[in-house]
Short mmCIF file of C-alpha atoms and ligand atoms in Angstrom, two decimals:
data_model
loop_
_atom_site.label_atom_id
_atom_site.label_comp_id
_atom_site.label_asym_id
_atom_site.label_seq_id
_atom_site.Cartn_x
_atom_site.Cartn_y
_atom_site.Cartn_z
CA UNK D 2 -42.66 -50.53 99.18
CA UNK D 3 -41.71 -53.56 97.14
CA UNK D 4 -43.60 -56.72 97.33
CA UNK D 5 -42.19 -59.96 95.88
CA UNK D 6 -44.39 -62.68 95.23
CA UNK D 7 -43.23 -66.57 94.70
CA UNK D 8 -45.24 -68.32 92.26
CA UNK D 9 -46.43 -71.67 93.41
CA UNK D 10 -45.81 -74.53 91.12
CA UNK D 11 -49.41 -76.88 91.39
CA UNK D 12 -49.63 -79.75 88.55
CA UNK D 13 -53.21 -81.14 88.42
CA UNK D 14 -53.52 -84.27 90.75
CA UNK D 15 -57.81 -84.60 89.62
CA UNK D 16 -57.06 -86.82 86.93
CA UNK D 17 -55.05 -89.68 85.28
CA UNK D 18 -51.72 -88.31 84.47
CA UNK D 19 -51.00 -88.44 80.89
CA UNK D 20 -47.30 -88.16 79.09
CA UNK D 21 -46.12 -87.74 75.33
CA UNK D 22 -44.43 -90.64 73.90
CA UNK D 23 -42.17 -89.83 70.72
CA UNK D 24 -40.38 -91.79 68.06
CA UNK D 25 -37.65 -89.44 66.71
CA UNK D 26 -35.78 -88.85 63.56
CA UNK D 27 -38.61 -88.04 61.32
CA UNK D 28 -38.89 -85.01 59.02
CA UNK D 29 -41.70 -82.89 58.94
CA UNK D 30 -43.75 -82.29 56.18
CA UNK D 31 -47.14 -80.15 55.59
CA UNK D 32 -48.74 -77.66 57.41
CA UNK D 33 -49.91 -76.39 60.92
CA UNK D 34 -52.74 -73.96 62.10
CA UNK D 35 -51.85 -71.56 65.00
CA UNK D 36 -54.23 -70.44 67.46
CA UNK D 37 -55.75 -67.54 69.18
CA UNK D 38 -52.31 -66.13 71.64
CA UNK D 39 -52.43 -67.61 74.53
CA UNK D 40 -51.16 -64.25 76.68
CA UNK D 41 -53.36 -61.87 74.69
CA UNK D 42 -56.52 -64.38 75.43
CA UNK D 43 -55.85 -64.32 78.96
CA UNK D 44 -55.45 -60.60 79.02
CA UNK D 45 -58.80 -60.16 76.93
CA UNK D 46 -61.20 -62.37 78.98
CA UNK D 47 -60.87 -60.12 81.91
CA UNK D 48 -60.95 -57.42 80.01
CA UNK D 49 -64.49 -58.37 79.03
CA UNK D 50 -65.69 -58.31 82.38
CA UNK D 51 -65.08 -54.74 82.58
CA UNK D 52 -68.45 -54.38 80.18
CA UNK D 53 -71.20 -53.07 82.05
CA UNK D 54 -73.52 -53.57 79.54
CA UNK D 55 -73.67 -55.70 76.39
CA UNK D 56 -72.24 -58.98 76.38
CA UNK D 57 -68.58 -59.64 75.03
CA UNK D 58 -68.16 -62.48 71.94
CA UNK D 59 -64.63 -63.13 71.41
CA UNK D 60 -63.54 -65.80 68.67
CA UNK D 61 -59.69 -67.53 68.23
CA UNK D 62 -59.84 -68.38 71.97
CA UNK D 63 -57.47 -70.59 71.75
CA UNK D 64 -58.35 -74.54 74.18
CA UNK D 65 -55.65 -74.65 76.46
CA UNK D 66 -56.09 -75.28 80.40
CA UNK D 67 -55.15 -71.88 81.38
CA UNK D 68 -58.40 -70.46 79.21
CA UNK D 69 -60.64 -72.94 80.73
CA UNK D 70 -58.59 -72.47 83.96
CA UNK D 71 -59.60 -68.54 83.73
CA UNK D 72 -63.45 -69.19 82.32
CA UNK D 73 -63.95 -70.93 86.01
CA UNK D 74 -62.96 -67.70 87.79
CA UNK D 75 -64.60 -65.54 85.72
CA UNK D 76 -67.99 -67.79 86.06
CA UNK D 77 -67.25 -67.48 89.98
CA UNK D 78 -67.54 -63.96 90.00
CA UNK D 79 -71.11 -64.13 88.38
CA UNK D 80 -70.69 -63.66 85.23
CA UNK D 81 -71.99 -66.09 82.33
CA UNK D 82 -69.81 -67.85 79.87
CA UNK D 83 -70.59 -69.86 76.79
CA UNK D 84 -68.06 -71.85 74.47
CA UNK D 85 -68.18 -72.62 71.02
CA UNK D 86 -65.09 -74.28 69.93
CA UNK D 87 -62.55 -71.13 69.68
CA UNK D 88 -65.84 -68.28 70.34
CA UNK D 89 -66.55 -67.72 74.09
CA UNK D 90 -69.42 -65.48 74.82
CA UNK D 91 -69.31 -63.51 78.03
CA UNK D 92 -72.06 -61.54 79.81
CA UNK D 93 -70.77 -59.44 82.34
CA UNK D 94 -73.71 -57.38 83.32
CA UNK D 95 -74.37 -60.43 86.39
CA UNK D 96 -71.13 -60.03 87.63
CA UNK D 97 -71.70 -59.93 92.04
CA UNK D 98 -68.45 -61.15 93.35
CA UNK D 99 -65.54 -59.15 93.65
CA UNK D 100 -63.60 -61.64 95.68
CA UNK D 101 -61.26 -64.40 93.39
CA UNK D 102 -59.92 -66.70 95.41
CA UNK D 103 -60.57 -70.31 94.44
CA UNK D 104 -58.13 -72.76 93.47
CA UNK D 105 -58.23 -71.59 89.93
CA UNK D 106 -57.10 -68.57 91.01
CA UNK D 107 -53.76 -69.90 92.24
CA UNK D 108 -53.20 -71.90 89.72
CA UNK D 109 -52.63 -69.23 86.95
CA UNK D 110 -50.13 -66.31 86.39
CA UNK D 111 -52.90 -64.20 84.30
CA UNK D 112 -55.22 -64.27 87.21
CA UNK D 113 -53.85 -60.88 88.51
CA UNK D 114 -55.25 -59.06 85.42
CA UNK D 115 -58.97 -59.26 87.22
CA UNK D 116 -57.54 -57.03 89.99
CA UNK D 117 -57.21 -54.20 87.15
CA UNK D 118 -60.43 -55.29 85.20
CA UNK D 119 -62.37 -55.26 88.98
CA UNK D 120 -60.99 -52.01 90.16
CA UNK D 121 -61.82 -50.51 86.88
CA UNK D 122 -65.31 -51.32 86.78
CA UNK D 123 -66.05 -51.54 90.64
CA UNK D 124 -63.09 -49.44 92.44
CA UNK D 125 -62.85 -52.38 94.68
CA UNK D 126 -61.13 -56.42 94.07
CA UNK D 127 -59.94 -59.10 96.77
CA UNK D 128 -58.06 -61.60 94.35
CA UNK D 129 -55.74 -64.13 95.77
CA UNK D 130 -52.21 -63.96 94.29
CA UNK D 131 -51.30 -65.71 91.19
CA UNK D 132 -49.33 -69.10 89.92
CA UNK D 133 -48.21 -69.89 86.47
CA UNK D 134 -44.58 -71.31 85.62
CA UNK D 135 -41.71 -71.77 88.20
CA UNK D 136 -39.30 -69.56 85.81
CA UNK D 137 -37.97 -67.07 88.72
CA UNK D 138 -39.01 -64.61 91.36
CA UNK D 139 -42.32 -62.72 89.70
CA UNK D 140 -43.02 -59.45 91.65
CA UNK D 141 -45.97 -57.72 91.01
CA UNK D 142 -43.98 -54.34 92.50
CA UNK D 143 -45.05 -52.33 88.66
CA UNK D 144 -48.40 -53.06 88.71
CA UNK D 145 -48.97 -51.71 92.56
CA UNK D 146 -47.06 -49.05 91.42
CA UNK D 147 -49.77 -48.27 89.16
CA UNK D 148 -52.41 -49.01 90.53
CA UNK D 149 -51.70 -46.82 93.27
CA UNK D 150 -50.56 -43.95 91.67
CA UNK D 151 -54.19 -44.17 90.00
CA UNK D 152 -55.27 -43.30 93.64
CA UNK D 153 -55.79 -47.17 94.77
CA UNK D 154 -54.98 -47.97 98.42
CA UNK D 155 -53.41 -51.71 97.90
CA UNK D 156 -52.79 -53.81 100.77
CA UNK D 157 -51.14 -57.77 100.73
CA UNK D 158 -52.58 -59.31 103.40
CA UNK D 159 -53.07 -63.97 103.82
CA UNK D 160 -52.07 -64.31 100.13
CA UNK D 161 -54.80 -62.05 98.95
CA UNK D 162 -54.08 -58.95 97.52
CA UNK D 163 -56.81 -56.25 97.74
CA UNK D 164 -56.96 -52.84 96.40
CA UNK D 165 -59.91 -50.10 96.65
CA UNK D 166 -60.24 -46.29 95.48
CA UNK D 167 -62.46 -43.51 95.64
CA UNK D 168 -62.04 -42.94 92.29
CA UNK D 169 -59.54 -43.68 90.17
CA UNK D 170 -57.63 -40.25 88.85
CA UNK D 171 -55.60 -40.53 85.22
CA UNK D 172 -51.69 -39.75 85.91
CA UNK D 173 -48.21 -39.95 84.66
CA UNK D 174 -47.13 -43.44 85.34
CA UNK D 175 -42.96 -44.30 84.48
CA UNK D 176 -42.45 -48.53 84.88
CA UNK D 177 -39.06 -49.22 86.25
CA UNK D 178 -39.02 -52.19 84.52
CA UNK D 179 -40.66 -53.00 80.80
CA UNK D 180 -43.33 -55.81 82.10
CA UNK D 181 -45.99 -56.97 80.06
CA UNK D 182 -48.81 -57.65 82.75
CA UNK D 183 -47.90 -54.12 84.58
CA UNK D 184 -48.65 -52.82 81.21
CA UNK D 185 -51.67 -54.35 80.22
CA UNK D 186 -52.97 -54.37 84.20
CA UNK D 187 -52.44 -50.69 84.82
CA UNK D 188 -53.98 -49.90 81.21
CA UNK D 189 -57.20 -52.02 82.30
CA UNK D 190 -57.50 -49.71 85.59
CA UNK D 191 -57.08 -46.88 83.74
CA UNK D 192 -59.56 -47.30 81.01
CA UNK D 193 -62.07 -46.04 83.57
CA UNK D 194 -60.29 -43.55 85.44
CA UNK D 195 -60.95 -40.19 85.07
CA UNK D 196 -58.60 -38.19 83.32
CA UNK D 197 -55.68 -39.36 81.03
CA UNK D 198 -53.29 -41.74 81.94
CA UNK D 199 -49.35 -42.00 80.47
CA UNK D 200 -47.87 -45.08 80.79
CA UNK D 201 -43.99 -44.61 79.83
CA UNK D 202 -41.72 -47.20 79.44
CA UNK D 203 -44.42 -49.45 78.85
CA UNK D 204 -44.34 -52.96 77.10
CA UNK D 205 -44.41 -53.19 73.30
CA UNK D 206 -45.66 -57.06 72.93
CA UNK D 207 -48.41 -57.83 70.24
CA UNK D 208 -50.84 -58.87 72.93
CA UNK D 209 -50.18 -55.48 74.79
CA UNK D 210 -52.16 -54.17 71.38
CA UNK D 211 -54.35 -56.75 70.83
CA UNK D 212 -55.94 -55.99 74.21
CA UNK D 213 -55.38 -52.15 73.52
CA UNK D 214 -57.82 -52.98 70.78
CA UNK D 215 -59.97 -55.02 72.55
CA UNK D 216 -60.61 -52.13 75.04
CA UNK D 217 -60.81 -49.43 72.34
CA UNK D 218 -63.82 -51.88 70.55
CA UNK D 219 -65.70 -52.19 74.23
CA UNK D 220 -65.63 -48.14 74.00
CA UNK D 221 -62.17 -47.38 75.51
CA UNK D 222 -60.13 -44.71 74.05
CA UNK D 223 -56.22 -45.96 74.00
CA UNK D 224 -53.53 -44.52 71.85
CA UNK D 225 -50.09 -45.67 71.60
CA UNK D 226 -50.45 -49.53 71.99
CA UNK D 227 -47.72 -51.08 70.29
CA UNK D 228 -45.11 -48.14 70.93
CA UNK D 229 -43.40 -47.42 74.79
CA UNK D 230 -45.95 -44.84 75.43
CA UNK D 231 -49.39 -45.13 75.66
CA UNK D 232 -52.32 -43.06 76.78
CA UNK D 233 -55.71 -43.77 77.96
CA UNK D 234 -58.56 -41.21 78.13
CA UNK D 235 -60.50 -42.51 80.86
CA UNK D 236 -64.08 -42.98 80.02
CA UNK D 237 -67.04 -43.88 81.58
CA UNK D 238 -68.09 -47.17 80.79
CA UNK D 239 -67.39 -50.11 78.61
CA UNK D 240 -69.96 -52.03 76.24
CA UNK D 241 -69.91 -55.86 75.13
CA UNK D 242 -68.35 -56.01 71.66
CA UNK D 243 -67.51 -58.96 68.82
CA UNK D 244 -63.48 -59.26 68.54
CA UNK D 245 -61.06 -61.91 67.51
CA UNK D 246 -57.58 -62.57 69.31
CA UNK D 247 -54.50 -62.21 67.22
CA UNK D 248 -52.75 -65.59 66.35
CA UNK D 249 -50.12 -66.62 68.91
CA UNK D 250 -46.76 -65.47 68.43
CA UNK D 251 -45.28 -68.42 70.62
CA UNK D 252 -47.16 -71.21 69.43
CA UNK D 253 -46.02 -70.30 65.84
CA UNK D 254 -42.06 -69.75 66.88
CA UNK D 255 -42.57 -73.18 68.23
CA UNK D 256 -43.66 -74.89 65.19
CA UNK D 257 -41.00 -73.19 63.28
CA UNK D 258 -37.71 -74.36 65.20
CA UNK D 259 -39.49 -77.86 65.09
CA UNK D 260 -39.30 -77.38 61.69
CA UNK D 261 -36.10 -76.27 61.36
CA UNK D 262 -34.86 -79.24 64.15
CA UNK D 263 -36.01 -82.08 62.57
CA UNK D 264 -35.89 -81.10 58.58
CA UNK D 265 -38.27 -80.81 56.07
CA UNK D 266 -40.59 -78.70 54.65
CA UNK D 267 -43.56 -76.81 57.19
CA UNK D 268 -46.10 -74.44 56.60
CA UNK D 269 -47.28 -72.22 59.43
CA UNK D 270 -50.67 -70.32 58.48
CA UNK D 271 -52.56 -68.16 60.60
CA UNK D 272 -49.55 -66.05 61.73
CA UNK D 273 -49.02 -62.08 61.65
CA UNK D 274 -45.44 -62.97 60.29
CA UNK D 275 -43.96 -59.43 61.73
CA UNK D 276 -44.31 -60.83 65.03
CA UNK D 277 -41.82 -63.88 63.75
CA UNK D 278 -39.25 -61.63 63.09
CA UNK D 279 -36.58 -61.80 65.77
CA UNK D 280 -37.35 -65.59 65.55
CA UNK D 281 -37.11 -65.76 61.32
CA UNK D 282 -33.87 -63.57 61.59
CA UNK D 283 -31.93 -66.49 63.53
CA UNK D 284 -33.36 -69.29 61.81
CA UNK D 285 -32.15 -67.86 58.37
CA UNK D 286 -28.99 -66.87 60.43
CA UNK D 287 -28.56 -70.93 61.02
CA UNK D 288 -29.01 -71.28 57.64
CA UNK D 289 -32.95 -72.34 57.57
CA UNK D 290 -34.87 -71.25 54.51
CA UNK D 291 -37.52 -69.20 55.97
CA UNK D 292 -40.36 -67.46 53.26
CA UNK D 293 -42.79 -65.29 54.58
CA UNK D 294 -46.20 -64.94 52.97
CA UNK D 295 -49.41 -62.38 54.12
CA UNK D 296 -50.52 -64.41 56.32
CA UNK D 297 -48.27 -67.83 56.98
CA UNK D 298 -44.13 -68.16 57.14
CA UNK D 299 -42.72 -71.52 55.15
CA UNK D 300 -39.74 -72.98 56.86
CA UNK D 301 -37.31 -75.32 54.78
CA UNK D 302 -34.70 -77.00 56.26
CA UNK D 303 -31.76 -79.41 55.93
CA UNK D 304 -29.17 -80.99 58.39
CA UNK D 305 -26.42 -79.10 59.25
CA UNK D 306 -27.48 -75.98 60.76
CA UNK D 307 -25.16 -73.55 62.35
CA UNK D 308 -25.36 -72.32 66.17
CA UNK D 309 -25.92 -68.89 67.08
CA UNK D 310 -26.41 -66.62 70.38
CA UNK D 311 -29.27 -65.78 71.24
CA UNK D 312 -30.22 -62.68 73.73
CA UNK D 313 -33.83 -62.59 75.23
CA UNK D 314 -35.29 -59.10 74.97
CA UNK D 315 -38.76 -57.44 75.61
CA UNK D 316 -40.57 -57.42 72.42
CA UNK D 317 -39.35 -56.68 69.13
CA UNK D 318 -36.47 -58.68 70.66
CA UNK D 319 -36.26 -62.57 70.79
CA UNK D 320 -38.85 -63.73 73.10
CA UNK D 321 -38.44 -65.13 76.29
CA UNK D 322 -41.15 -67.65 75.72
CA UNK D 323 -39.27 -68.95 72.42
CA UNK D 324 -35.66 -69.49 74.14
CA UNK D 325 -36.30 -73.20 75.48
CA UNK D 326 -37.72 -74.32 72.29
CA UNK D 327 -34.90 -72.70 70.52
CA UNK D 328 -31.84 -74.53 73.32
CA UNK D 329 -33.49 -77.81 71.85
CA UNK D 330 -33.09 -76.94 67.99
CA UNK D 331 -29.33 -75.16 69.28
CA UNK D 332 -27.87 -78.87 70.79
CA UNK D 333 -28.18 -79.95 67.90
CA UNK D 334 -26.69 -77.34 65.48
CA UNK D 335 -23.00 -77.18 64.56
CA UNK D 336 -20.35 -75.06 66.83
CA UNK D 337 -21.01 -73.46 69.67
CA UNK D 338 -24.44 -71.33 70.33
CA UNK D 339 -24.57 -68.99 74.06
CA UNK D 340 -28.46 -67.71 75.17
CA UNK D 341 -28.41 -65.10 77.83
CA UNK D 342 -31.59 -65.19 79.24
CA UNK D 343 -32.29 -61.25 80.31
CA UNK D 344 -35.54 -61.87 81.26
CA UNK D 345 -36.45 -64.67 83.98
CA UNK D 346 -33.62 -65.86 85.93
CA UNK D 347 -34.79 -69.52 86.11
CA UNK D 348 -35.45 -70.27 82.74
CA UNK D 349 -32.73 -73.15 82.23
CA UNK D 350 -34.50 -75.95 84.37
CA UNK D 351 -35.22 -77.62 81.32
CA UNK D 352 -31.57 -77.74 80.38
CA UNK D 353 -30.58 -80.87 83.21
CA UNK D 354 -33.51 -82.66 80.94
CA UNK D 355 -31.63 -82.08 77.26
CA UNK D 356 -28.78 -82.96 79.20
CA UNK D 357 -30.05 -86.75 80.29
CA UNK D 358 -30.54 -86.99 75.93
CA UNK D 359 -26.74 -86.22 75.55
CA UNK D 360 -27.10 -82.40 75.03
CA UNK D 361 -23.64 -80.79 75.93
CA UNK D 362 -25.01 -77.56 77.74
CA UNK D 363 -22.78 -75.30 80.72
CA UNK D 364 -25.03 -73.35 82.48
CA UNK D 365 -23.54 -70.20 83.77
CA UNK D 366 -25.90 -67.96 85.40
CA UNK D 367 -28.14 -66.32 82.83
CA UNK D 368 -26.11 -67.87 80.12
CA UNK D 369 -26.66 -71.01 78.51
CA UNK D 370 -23.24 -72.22 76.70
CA UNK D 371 -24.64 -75.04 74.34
CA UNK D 372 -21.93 -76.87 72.38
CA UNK D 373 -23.62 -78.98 69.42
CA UNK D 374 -23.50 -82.65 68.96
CA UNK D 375 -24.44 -84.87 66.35
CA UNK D 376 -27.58 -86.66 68.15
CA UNK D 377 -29.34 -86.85 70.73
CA UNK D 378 -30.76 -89.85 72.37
CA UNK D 379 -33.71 -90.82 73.34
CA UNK D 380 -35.02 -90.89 77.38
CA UNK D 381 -37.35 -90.33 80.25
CA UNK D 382 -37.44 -86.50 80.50
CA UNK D 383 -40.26 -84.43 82.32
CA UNK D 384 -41.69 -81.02 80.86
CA UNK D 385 -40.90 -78.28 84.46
CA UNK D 386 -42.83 -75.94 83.15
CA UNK D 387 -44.41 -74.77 79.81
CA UNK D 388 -42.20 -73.95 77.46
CA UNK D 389 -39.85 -76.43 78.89
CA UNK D 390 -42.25 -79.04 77.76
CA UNK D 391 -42.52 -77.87 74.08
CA UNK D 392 -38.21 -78.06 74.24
CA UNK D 393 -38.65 -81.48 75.07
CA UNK D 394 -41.49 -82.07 72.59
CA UNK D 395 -39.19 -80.77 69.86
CA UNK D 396 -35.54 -82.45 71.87
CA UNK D 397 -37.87 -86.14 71.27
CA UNK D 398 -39.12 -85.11 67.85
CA UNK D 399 -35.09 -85.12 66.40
CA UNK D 400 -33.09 -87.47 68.97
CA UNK D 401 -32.01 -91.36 68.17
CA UNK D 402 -35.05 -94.02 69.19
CA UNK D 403 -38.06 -93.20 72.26
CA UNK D 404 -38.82 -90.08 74.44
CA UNK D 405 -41.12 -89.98 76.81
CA UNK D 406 -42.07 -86.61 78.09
CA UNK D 407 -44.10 -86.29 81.39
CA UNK D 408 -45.63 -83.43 83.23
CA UNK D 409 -47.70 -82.45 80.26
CA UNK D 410 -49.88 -80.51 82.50
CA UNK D 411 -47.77 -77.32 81.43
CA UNK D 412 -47.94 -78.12 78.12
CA UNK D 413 -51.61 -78.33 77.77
CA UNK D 414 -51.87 -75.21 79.68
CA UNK D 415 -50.48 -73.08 76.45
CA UNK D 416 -50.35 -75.34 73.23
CA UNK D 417 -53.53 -77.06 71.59
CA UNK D 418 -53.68 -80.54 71.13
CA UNK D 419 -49.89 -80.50 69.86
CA UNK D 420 -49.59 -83.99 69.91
CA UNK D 421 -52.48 -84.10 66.81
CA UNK D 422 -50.83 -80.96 65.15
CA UNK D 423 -47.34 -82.89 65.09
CA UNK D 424 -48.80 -85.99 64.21
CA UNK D 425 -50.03 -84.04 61.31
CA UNK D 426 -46.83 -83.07 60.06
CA UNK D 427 -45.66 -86.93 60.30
CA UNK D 428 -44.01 -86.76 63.39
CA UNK D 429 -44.56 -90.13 65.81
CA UNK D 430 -45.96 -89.16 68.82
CA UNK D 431 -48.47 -90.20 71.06
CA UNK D 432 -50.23 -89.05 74.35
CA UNK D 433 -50.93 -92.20 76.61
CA UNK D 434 -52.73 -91.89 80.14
CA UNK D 435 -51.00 -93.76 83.09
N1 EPU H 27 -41.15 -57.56 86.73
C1 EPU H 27 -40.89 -56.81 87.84
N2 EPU H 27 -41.95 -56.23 88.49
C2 EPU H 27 -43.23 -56.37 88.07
C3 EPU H 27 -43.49 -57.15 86.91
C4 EPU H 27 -42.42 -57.74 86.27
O1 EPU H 27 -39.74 -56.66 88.26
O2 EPU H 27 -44.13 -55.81 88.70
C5 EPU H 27 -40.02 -58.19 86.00
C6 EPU H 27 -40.10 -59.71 86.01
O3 EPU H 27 -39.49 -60.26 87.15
C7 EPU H 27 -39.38 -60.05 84.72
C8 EPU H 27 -39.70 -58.89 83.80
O4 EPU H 27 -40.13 -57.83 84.63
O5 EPU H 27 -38.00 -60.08 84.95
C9 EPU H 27 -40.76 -59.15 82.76
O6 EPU H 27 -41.95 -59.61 83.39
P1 EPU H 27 -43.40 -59.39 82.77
O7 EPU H 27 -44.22 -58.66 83.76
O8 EPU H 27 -43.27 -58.84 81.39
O9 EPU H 27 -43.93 -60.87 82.70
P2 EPU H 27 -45.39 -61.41 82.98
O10 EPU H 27 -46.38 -60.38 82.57
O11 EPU H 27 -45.47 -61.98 84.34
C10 EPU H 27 -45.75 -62.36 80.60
C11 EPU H 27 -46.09 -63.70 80.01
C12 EPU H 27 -44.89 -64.63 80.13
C13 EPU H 27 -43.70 -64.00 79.43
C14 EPU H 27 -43.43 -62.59 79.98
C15 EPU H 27 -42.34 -61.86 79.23
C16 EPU H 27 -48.46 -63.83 80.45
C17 EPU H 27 -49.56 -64.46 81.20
N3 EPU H 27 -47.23 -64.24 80.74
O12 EPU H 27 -45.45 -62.60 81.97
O13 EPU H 27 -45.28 -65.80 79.44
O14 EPU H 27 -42.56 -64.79 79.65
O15 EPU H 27 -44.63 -61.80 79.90
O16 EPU H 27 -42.66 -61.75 77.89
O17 EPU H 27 -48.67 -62.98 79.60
C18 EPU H 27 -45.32 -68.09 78.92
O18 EPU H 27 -46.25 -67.85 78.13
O19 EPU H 27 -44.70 -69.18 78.95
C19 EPU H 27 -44.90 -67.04 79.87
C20 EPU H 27 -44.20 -67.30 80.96
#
């Protein structure tokens, strides 16, 4: 059976709305600290709630909305949460609810990875089905496939989604499609299963290992992370453990086509700079400089860059998550630049909003034909989801005279305070609350 979920698009309506208001043209000069990765934090906080003793500390959580967004569910189901700046604490061991269904809930995409965490520890969840960005249909088809071949009965019933087992039996498990939360949602399940669990064709993302880790540190035993097999010995329980996210991959690729957009000279530190590579390749293939170090990736840059194409692939290809920055950066670059998007199918919303700045863009399905021009302009443009709103951050940051970006809300649910960490680079931009 196939089940196709829609993802419901909610912007906050509980406070003053607040925009991003940018003077363009400037270069940018200095450098920029990336945070804890956003999809491996929202992995690894449910994964902590699969400890059944010991208490969890996890530091380089990064403070976005969708963390605090996911600390409120978690603290619904019982369990206790404290914050230090990037180090949440988590005890598990008072966790009494297995039902997640408050607004939260809806709000976020990564909310389905409690159903695997639950059934894990418990056999048993009730979690009402997820929200996150309106980028195309999201079925969660791969990870009831899994979870049901680990013995779970699953049933969909008033926008809840419940599944229960026995016990949960290891098993060969092949994913139809490479997905990154079937992955990381079926390996969570399977942790405590008995038995060993195969997952083939499974995703190869950094934050696929970094919560492969994670689980292996609570007391899991997971091989393979990181390659498109992976096996789990099931064991019997899972301890509290200290562990620190791996910087995000996103955030980073973001800060480097700014870079290259607008000129100058940036520093990104805090980056694993393998994970860059798809995104270094085709900056030095535009004719950025681009210098890796151990731990940070320098990117120098002039006018005059040269368009390329651009395919989005699962991981070591060019991310999904990167491509709207990237469509700003390519209106702007000389000659003609294509993106096929392989991945979501309504990733180009953003592309009417370049287009009201004087971007020249055809879009053609799953193919984004972007002929450069010299400037763009100025204008009212609104972020429609997530990365959308860091493309229009970085379309603002290089066009002719004001921007003014609204519907931060997705913004500030995946990139800290980027108005300060521009403004630190001597970019103009301001957030104002209306
Ligand atoms: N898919 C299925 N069936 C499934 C699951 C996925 O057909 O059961 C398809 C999807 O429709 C899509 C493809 O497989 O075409 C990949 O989806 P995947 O499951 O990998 O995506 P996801 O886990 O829902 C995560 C990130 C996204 C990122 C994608 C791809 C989180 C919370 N979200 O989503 O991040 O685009 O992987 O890398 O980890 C973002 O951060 O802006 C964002 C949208």
């Amino acid at each position: 059976m196939t089940y196709v979920l829609y993802i419901k698009n909610i912007v906050r309506m509980d406070k003053a709305m607040d925009k991003l208001v940018i003077k363009g043209g400037k270069e940018l000069f200095g450098s920029v600290d990336i945070g804890g990765a956003k999809n491996a934090a929202v992995a690894i906080l449910p994964a902590a709630i699969m400890a059944s003793k010991d208490i969890c500390v996890i530091e380089n959580i990064p403070q976005i909305e969708d963390i605090e967004c996911e600390e409120r569910i978690i603290e619904s189901l019982g369990c206790k949460i404290t914050r230090i700046k990037n180090s949440v604490t988590i005890d598990s061991t008072s966790l009494n609810n297995l039902n997640a269904n408050t607004e939260d809930v809806r709000k976020m995409r990564a909310s389905y990875y409690l159903i695997g965490a639950l059934l894990g520890r418990f056999k048993k969840a009730r979690v009402e089905l997820p929200g996150g960005c309106a980028i195309g249909v999201r079925p969660i088809d791969q990870h009831i496939k899994g979870f049901e071949a680990l013995g779970a009965k699953v049933t969909i019933e008033h926008g809840t989604i419940s599944v229960e087992a026995e016990n949960l039996i290891g098993t060969n498990i092949y994913f139809d499609v490479v997905s990154v939360g079937a992955t990381i949602n079926v390996m969570l399940a399977a942790t405590l299963a008995e038995g060993t669990t195969v997952l083939e064709n499974a995703a190869k993302e950094p934050h696929v290992v970094d919560v492969a880790n994670f689980l292996n540190t609570m007391g899991a035993n997971i091989k393979g992370a990181g390659t498109d097999v992976i096996k789990i010995v099931g064991v019997d329980q899972l301890s509290g453990c200290s562990y620190s996210v791996i910087p995000d991959q996103i955030e980073a690729g973001t800060y480097m086509i700014a870079a290259a957009a607008c000129g100058g000279d940036v520093t990104v530190n805090n980056v694993i700079p393998k994970h860059l590579e798809s995104i270094s390749a085709k900056l030095l293939e535009m004719g950025a400089e681009v210098i890796e170090n151990d731990d940070s990736i320098t990117v120098k840059s002039a006018k005059g860059l040269k368009g390329v194409n651009i395919k989005t692939l699962p991981y070591p290809g060019f991310p999904t998550d990167v491509q709207q920055p990237m469509s700003a950066l390519l209106c702007v670059a000389n000659g003609r630049s294509m993106i096929n998007e392989s991945i979501w199918e309504s990733r180009f919303k953003h592309i009417d909003e370049l287009k009201k700045m004087g971007a020249a863009v055809k879009v053609e399905g799953r193919v984004a034909i972007i002929d450069g021009v010299e400037r763009l302009t100025g204008a009212i443009v609104t972020a429609t989801d997530l990365r959308a709103g860091a493309a229009m951050v970085i379309a603002g940051l290089i066009a002719d005279g004001v921007t003014e970006v609204t519907n931060i809300e997705h913004i500030d649910r995946g990139y800290p305070h980027i108005e300060n960490k521009f403004k630190a680079l001597g970019a103009d931009i301001v957030r104002v609350s209306y």
